[in-house]
């Protein structure tokens, strides 16, 4: 199992992510051109998430996707969250 | 534009939907066997939503999808929300 780390340590390795309010988690809001692009982003990430058996919490309304990442087994943020965050950032920058 | 209706009227035509706390909206939480099934549900509905140009607000974590429906243009619940809710219920019952 991946080791839990301080969310601040995780955020330091990423761009535009924040500590989630009350939780041992990191969060970022992605905005896209429209719903199709936002849902395309989610679909591509869903496949990656399933492959890695590590899933996001996410809220979508129209062109916006609010993501929260944490590793439930570890009770906090782990390398798995950083890896998934980086995949999301890379894809979002392509779709922008 | 579709006419706004009392959320209670909408709920009366549906199964398992509730008035959303503070909003002129209706909400339901769907639970599936696993993430893949939950996201499959979202993907199928996303296509329908895009076709109808009427999109849900939804939150997904693992096998759970929390949906909120409202018609922003009308400032409340309309027939469009009932139609989308019925599509969701029909698909969810197939996937259960």
Short mmCIF file of C-alpha atoms in Angstrom, two decimals:
data_model
loop_
_atom_site.label_atom_id
_atom_site.label_comp_id
_atom_site.label_asym_id
_atom_site.label_seq_id
_atom_site.Cartn_x
_atom_site.Cartn_y
_atom_site.Cartn_z
CA UNK A 1 0.00 0.00 0.00
CA UNK A 2 1.26 3.50 -0.84
CA UNK A 3 2.37 5.67 2.11
CA UNK A 4 0.24 8.62 3.16
CA UNK A 5 1.85 12.04 2.75
CA UNK A 6 1.06 15.61 3.78
CA UNK A 7 -1.28 17.12 1.14
CA UNK A 8 1.08 20.12 1.03
CA UNK A 9 3.88 17.83 -0.14
CA UNK A 10 1.66 16.49 -2.91
CA UNK A 11 0.54 19.97 -3.96
CA UNK A 12 4.19 21.05 -4.17
CA UNK A 13 4.68 18.52 -6.96
CA UNK A 14 1.63 19.69 -8.94
CA UNK A 15 0.25 22.80 -10.66
CA UNK A 16 -3.03 24.35 -9.56
CA UNK A 17 -4.06 21.76 -6.98
CA UNK A 18 -5.18 22.73 -3.47
CA UNK A 19 -5.70 21.01 -0.16
CA UNK A 20 -9.35 19.96 0.08
CA UNK A 21 -11.15 21.87 2.84
CA UNK A 22 -11.73 19.45 5.65
CA UNK A 23 -10.25 16.31 4.19
CA UNK A 24 -6.88 14.64 3.75
CA UNK A 25 -7.24 15.15 0.03
CA UNK A 26 -6.27 17.40 -2.88
CA UNK A 27 -8.66 19.17 -5.21
CA UNK A 28 -8.71 21.01 -8.52
CA UNK A 29 -11.44 22.49 -10.73
CA UNK A 30 -11.04 21.97 -14.46
CA UNK A 31 -12.96 24.09 -16.98
CA UNK A 32 -13.42 23.08 -20.60
CA UNK A 33 -15.01 24.58 -23.70
CA UNK A 34 -18.28 22.68 -23.31
CA UNK A 35 -19.97 19.61 -21.83
CA UNK A 36 -18.70 17.24 -24.51
CA UNK A 37 -15.10 18.18 -23.85
CA UNK A 38 -15.56 17.95 -20.08
CA UNK A 39 -17.18 14.54 -20.35
CA UNK A 40 -14.55 13.38 -22.85
CA UNK A 41 -11.94 14.28 -20.23
CA UNK A 42 -13.82 12.27 -17.61
CA UNK A 43 -14.20 9.26 -19.92
CA UNK A 44 -10.50 9.11 -20.74
CA UNK A 45 -9.56 9.48 -17.07
CA UNK A 46 -12.15 6.88 -16.01
CA UNK A 47 -10.39 4.28 -18.14
CA UNK A 48 -7.02 5.17 -16.61
CA UNK A 49 -8.52 5.16 -13.12
CA UNK A 50 -10.06 1.74 -13.58
CA UNK A 51 -6.77 0.37 -14.94
CA UNK A 52 -4.91 1.68 -11.88
CA UNK A 53 -7.78 0.67 -9.56
CA UNK A 54 -7.63 4.18 -8.14
CA UNK A 55 -10.70 6.35 -8.64
CA UNK A 56 -11.40 10.06 -8.31
CA UNK A 57 -14.29 11.77 -6.58
CA UNK A 58 -15.62 14.22 -9.11
CA UNK A 59 -18.50 16.60 -9.69
CA UNK A 60 -19.51 17.70 -13.17
CA UNK A 61 -21.84 20.44 -14.24
CA UNK A 62 -21.77 21.43 -17.90
CA UNK A 63 -18.14 22.37 -18.78
CA UNK A 64 -16.73 22.13 -15.25
CA UNK A 65 -15.22 19.12 -13.46
CA UNK A 66 -14.31 19.46 -9.77
CA UNK A 67 -11.96 16.67 -8.77
CA UNK A 68 -10.99 15.46 -5.29
CA UNK A 69 -8.27 12.87 -4.88
CA UNK A 70 -7.43 10.81 -1.84
CA UNK A 71 -6.43 7.21 -1.16
CA UNK A 72 -9.14 5.72 1.04
CA UNK A 73 -7.03 2.69 2.07
CA UNK A 74 -4.27 4.96 3.30
CA UNK A 75 -6.54 7.58 4.87
CA UNK A 76 -4.91 10.39 2.94
CA UNK A 77 -2.94 11.51 -0.09
CA UNK A 78 -0.44 9.07 -1.62
CA UNK A 79 1.70 8.74 -4.73
CA UNK A 80 -1.34 7.20 -6.47
CA UNK A 81 -3.11 10.56 -6.18
CA UNK A 82 -0.13 12.45 -7.54
CA UNK A 83 0.07 10.04 -10.48
CA UNK A 84 -3.63 10.46 -11.26
CA UNK A 85 -3.43 14.25 -10.83
CA UNK A 86 -0.56 14.40 -13.32
CA UNK A 87 -2.53 12.35 -15.86
CA UNK A 88 -5.47 14.72 -15.45
CA UNK A 89 -3.28 17.81 -15.88
CA UNK A 90 -1.62 16.39 -18.99
CA UNK A 91 -4.94 15.53 -20.62
CA UNK A 92 -6.63 18.80 -19.61
CA UNK A 93 -3.81 20.82 -21.16
CA UNK A 94 -4.27 18.93 -24.44
CA UNK A 95 -8.02 19.56 -24.41
CA UNK A 96 -7.74 23.27 -23.57
CA UNK B 1 -38.70 27.28 -23.20
CA UNK B 2 -40.22 24.68 -20.91
CA UNK B 3 -42.37 25.97 -18.03
CA UNK B 4 -41.06 25.78 -14.49
CA UNK B 5 -43.01 23.52 -12.13
CA UNK B 6 -43.09 22.79 -8.40
CA UNK B 7 -40.42 20.16 -7.65
CA UNK B 8 -43.11 18.25 -5.72
CA UNK B 9 -45.12 17.92 -8.94
CA UNK B 10 -42.08 16.52 -10.72
CA UNK B 11 -41.28 14.09 -7.91
CA UNK B 12 -44.86 12.83 -8.00
CA UNK B 13 -44.24 11.58 -11.54
CA UNK B 14 -40.99 9.78 -10.62
CA UNK B 15 -39.71 7.01 -8.32
CA UNK B 16 -37.10 7.70 -5.65
CA UNK B 17 -36.40 11.33 -6.50
CA UNK B 18 -36.37 14.06 -3.84
CA UNK B 19 -36.44 17.83 -3.73
CA UNK B 20 -32.87 19.10 -3.61
CA UNK B 21 -32.16 20.83 -0.26
CA UNK B 22 -31.95 24.53 -0.99
CA UNK B 23 -32.52 24.56 -4.70
CA UNK B 24 -35.34 24.46 -7.21
CA UNK B 25 -34.13 21.06 -8.29
CA UNK B 26 -34.67 17.32 -7.89
CA UNK B 27 -32.05 14.82 -6.78
CA UNK B 28 -31.44 11.07 -6.62
CA UNK B 29 -28.50 8.88 -5.61
CA UNK B 30 -27.84 5.85 -7.80
CA UNK B 31 -25.70 2.94 -6.58
CA UNK B 32 -24.17 0.40 -8.94
CA UNK B 33 -22.07 -2.75 -8.58
CA UNK B 34 -18.77 -1.00 -9.21
CA UNK B 35 -17.06 2.02 -10.77
CA UNK B 36 -17.21 0.66 -14.32
CA UNK B 37 -20.97 0.22 -14.15
CA UNK B 38 -21.46 3.65 -12.56
CA UNK B 39 -19.34 5.33 -15.21
CA UNK B 40 -21.03 3.33 -17.97
CA UNK B 41 -24.32 4.75 -16.73
CA UNK B 42 -22.89 8.27 -16.83
CA UNK B 43 -21.48 7.78 -20.34
CA UNK B 44 -24.77 6.59 -21.77
CA UNK B 45 -26.65 9.42 -20.09
CA UNK B 46 -24.06 11.99 -21.20
CA UNK B 47 -24.80 11.14 -24.83
CA UNK B 48 -28.54 11.52 -24.27
CA UNK B 49 -28.01 14.76 -22.35
CA UNK B 50 -25.90 16.25 -25.10
CA UNK B 51 -28.46 15.23 -27.72
CA UNK B 52 -31.24 16.96 -25.74
CA UNK B 53 -28.94 19.88 -24.86
CA UNK B 54 -29.97 19.39 -21.24
CA UNK B 55 -27.24 18.38 -18.80
CA UNK B 56 -27.25 16.98 -15.28
CA UNK B 57 -25.20 18.08 -12.30
CA UNK B 58 -23.65 14.91 -10.95
CA UNK B 59 -21.13 13.72 -8.43
CA UNK B 60 -19.44 10.33 -8.75
CA UNK B 61 -17.36 8.46 -6.26
CA UNK B 62 -16.64 4.81 -7.04
CA UNK B 63 -20.01 3.03 -7.54
CA UNK B 64 -22.23 5.98 -6.55
CA UNK B 65 -23.68 8.73 -8.74
CA UNK B 66 -25.54 11.61 -7.06
CA UNK B 67 -27.61 13.47 -9.65
CA UNK B 68 -29.24 16.90 -9.40
CA UNK B 69 -31.55 18.08 -12.16
CA UNK B 70 -32.79 21.58 -12.81
CA UNK B 71 -33.38 23.76 -15.87
CA UNK B 72 -31.12 26.78 -15.49
CA UNK B 73 -32.92 28.82 -18.18
CA UNK B 74 -36.24 28.36 -16.39
CA UNK B 75 -34.85 28.79 -12.87
CA UNK B 76 -36.37 25.52 -11.71
CA UNK B 77 -37.65 22.07 -12.60
CA UNK B 78 -39.25 21.54 -16.01
CA UNK B 79 -40.46 18.70 -18.20
CA UNK B 80 -36.88 18.41 -19.51
CA UNK B 81 -35.78 17.30 -16.04
CA UNK B 82 -38.57 14.75 -15.77
CA UNK B 83 -37.63 13.36 -19.19
CA UNK B 84 -33.95 13.05 -18.21
CA UNK B 85 -34.85 11.56 -14.82
CA UNK B 86 -36.98 8.89 -16.52
CA UNK B 87 -34.12 8.01 -18.89
CA UNK B 88 -31.79 7.66 -15.91
CA UNK B 89 -34.25 5.46 -14.00
CA UNK B 90 -34.83 3.21 -17.01
CA UNK B 91 -31.10 2.74 -17.61
CA UNK B 92 -30.25 2.27 -13.93
CA UNK B 93 -32.85 -0.47 -13.59
CA UNK B 94 -31.28 -2.30 -16.54
CA UNK B 95 -27.80 -2.01 -15.02
CA UNK B 96 -28.83 -3.10 -11.52
#
